[in-house]
Coordinates of C-alpha atoms in Angstrom, one line a residue:
X1157 CA 137.0 78.3 157.1
X1158 CA 137.9 79.0 160.7
X1159 CA 138.6 82.8 161.4
X1160 CA 139.1 81.6 164.2
X1161 CA 143.0 79.8 162.8
X1162 CA 144.1 83.0 162.6
X1163 CA 144.2 84.2 166.2
X1164 CA 146.7 80.8 166.6
X1165 CA 150.1 82.6 168.3
X1166 CA 153.2 81.8 166.1
X1167 CA 154.9 79.7 169.2
X1168 CA 151.9 77.8 168.9
X1169 CA 152.0 76.5 165.5
X1170 CA 153.9 73.5 164.8
X1171 CA 157.2 74.2 162.5
X1172 CA 158.4 77.5 160.8
X1173 CA 160.7 78.3 158.2
X1174 CA 163.3 81.4 158.6
X1175 CA 162.8 82.1 154.3
X1176 CA 164.2 85.3 152.6
X1177 CA 161.8 87.5 150.3
X1178 CA 164.1 86.5 147.2
X1179 CA 163.9 89.8 143.8
X1180 CA 162.0 87.0 141.5
X1181 CA 159.2 86.5 143.6
X1182 CA 158.2 90.4 143.4
X1183 CA 155.5 92.6 141.8
X1184 CA 156.4 95.9 140.1
X1185 CA 154.9 97.1 143.4
X1186 CA 158.1 95.7 145.5
X1187 CA 156.0 93.5 147.5
X1188 CA 155.4 89.8 147.2
X1189 CA 153.0 88.2 144.1
X1190 CA 149.8 86.9 145.5
X1191 CA 150.1 83.2 143.6
X1192 CA 153.5 83.1 145.4
X1193 CA 152.4 83.2 149.0
X1194 CA 151.2 79.2 147.8
X1195 CA 155.3 79.2 147.1
X1196 CA 156.0 79.8 150.7
X1197 CA 152.7 77.2 152.2
X1198 CA 154.1 74.5 150.4
X1199 CA 157.4 75.0 151.7
X1200 CA 155.2 75.0 155.2
X1201 CA 154.1 72.0 154.2
X1202 CA 156.7 69.7 153.5
X1203 CA 158.8 71.7 156.3
X1204 CA 156.4 70.2 159.0
X1205 CA 156.3 66.4 157.4
X1206 CA 159.7 66.7 157.4
X1207 CA 159.3 67.6 161.1
X1208 CA 156.9 65.4 161.8
X1209 CA 159.3 62.8 161.0
X1210 CA 157.7 61.6 158.2
X1211 CA 159.6 63.0 155.1
X1212 CA 158.3 65.1 152.7
X1213 CA 154.4 64.1 152.1
X1214 CA 154.7 62.3 149.3
X1215 CA 157.2 59.5 150.1
X1216 CA 154.8 59.0 153.8
X1217 CA 151.7 57.9 152.5
X1218 CA 153.1 55.7 149.6
X1219 CA 153.2 53.4 152.2
X1220 CA 149.9 53.0 152.5
X1221 CA 149.6 53.1 147.8
X1222 CA 148.0 56.4 149.2
X1223 CA 147.9 60.3 148.3
X1224 CA 147.5 63.7 149.2
X1225 CA 146.2 66.2 146.7
X1226 CA 145.1 70.0 147.5
X1227 CA 141.0 70.3 147.2
X1228 CA 141.2 73.2 148.5
X1229 CA 142.9 76.6 148.7
X1230 CA 141.9 80.3 151.1
X1231 CA 144.1 82.8 151.5
X1232 CA 144.0 86.3 153.6
X1233 CA 146.6 89.1 153.6
X1234 CA 146.8 91.2 156.4
X1235 CA 150.5 93.2 155.2
X1236 CA 152.7 92.4 151.9
X1237 CA 156.3 91.2 152.6
X1238 CA 158.6 93.5 150.4
X1239 CA 162.0 92.6 148.6
X1240 CA 164.9 91.0 150.5
X1241 CA 162.2 90.9 153.9
X1242 CA 163.2 88.2 156.1
X1243 CA 159.8 85.8 157.0
X1244 CA 159.0 83.0 159.1
X1245 CA 156.9 79.9 157.3
X1246 CA 154.8 79.0 160.1
X1247 CA 153.2 75.5 159.8
X1248 CA 150.6 73.0 161.8
X1249 CA 147.7 70.8 161.1
X1250 CA 144.5 72.6 162.3
X1251 CA 142.1 70.3 161.7
X1252 CA 141.2 66.3 160.5
X1253 CA 138.1 65.0 159.1
X1254 CA 137.9 61.5 157.9
X1255 CA 139.7 61.8 154.3
X1256 CA 140.7 65.0 154.5
X1257 CA 142.7 67.0 156.8
X1258 CA 143.8 70.6 156.6
X1259 CA 146.9 72.3 157.1
X1260 CA 147.3 76.8 158.3
X1261 CA 150.0 78.2 157.5
X1262 CA 151.0 81.5 158.6
X1263 CA 153.6 84.3 157.5
X1264 CA 155.5 86.4 159.8
X1265 CA 158.0 88.8 160.1
X1266 CA 159.6 91.1 162.8
X1267 CA 158.2 94.7 163.1
X1268 CA 160.7 96.1 165.1
X1269 CA 159.9 97.1 168.1
X1270 CA 160.4 93.9 169.5
X1271 CA 157.7 91.3 168.6
X1272 CA 155.6 89.6 164.9
X1273 CA 153.7 90.7 162.6
X1274 CA 151.6 88.5 160.7
X1275 CA 151.1 89.2 156.8
X1276 CA 149.3 85.9 156.2
X1277 CA 146.9 83.0 156.9
X1278 CA 146.6 79.8 154.7
X1279 CA 144.1 77.1 155.1
X1280 CA 144.8 74.4 152.4
X1281 CA 142.9 70.7 153.0
X1282 CA 144.2 68.1 150.9
X1283 CA 142.1 65.0 150.6
X1284 CA 143.2 61.2 151.2
X1285 CA 143.4 59.0 148.0
X1286 CA 143.9 56.5 146.7
X1287 CA 147.0 56.8 144.6
X1288 CA 145.9 56.0 141.5
X1289 CA 143.1 59.3 142.9
X1290 CA 140.2 57.5 142.5
X1291 CA 138.8 58.1 145.8
X1292 CA 138.8 59.7 148.9
X1293 CA 139.7 57.0 151.8
X1294 CA 140.6 57.1 155.4
X1295 CA 143.7 59.2 156.6
X1296 CA 145.7 56.8 158.9
X1297 CA 145.5 56.1 162.5
X1298 CA 149.6 57.0 162.8
X1299 CA 149.6 60.3 161.1
X1300 CA 146.7 61.3 162.8
X1301 CA 148.5 59.6 166.1
X1302 CA 151.5 61.8 165.0
X1303 CA 150.8 65.0 164.3
X1304 CA 149.1 64.8 168.0
X1305 CA 151.9 64.1 170.0
X1306 CA 154.3 66.6 167.8
X1307 CA 151.8 69.5 167.6
X1308 CA 151.5 71.4 171.1
X1309 CA 148.1 72.5 169.6
X1310 CA 145.6 69.0 168.7
X1311 CA 144.1 69.5 165.2
X1312 CA 140.2 69.8 165.7
X1313 CA 138.5 66.6 164.6
X1314 CA 136.4 67.1 162.1
X1315 CA 132.3 66.4 162.0
X1316 CA 132.2 63.1 159.6
X1317 CA 132.1 63.8 156.4
X1318 CA 135.0 64.2 155.3

């Protein structure tokens, strides 16, 4: 994972989805339970695909007879979200490989001084696979082109490994 991604300002993300922390998402400490951050990340991924005009990920890749599966998730926690806070789930494609891509999701909230506080950074890597999940296949050129033309900053291009 490239920790430089954690320096990307909120306005450089491709999609922004506000949501409120609900009671069922917190633990006995009154903060969001750690596993629920991946639910927020999934919201960010879905809304990124929607913003790209692709709908949700499944139908987009189905047109190619392929799908995507998450193969890695990493989370860095910077601060805790609390009950009833409004947070913003921001997402962008951070990296393209030959058969995979990584989405960087950041969670932010108002800092009370006119700025934003970064709560978490997450890197979610998806493999592009045949629909029967038997093997990884190259990413569709149209997907790469759509992302490159949509995002404020182009994703990194990984070495040929995947």
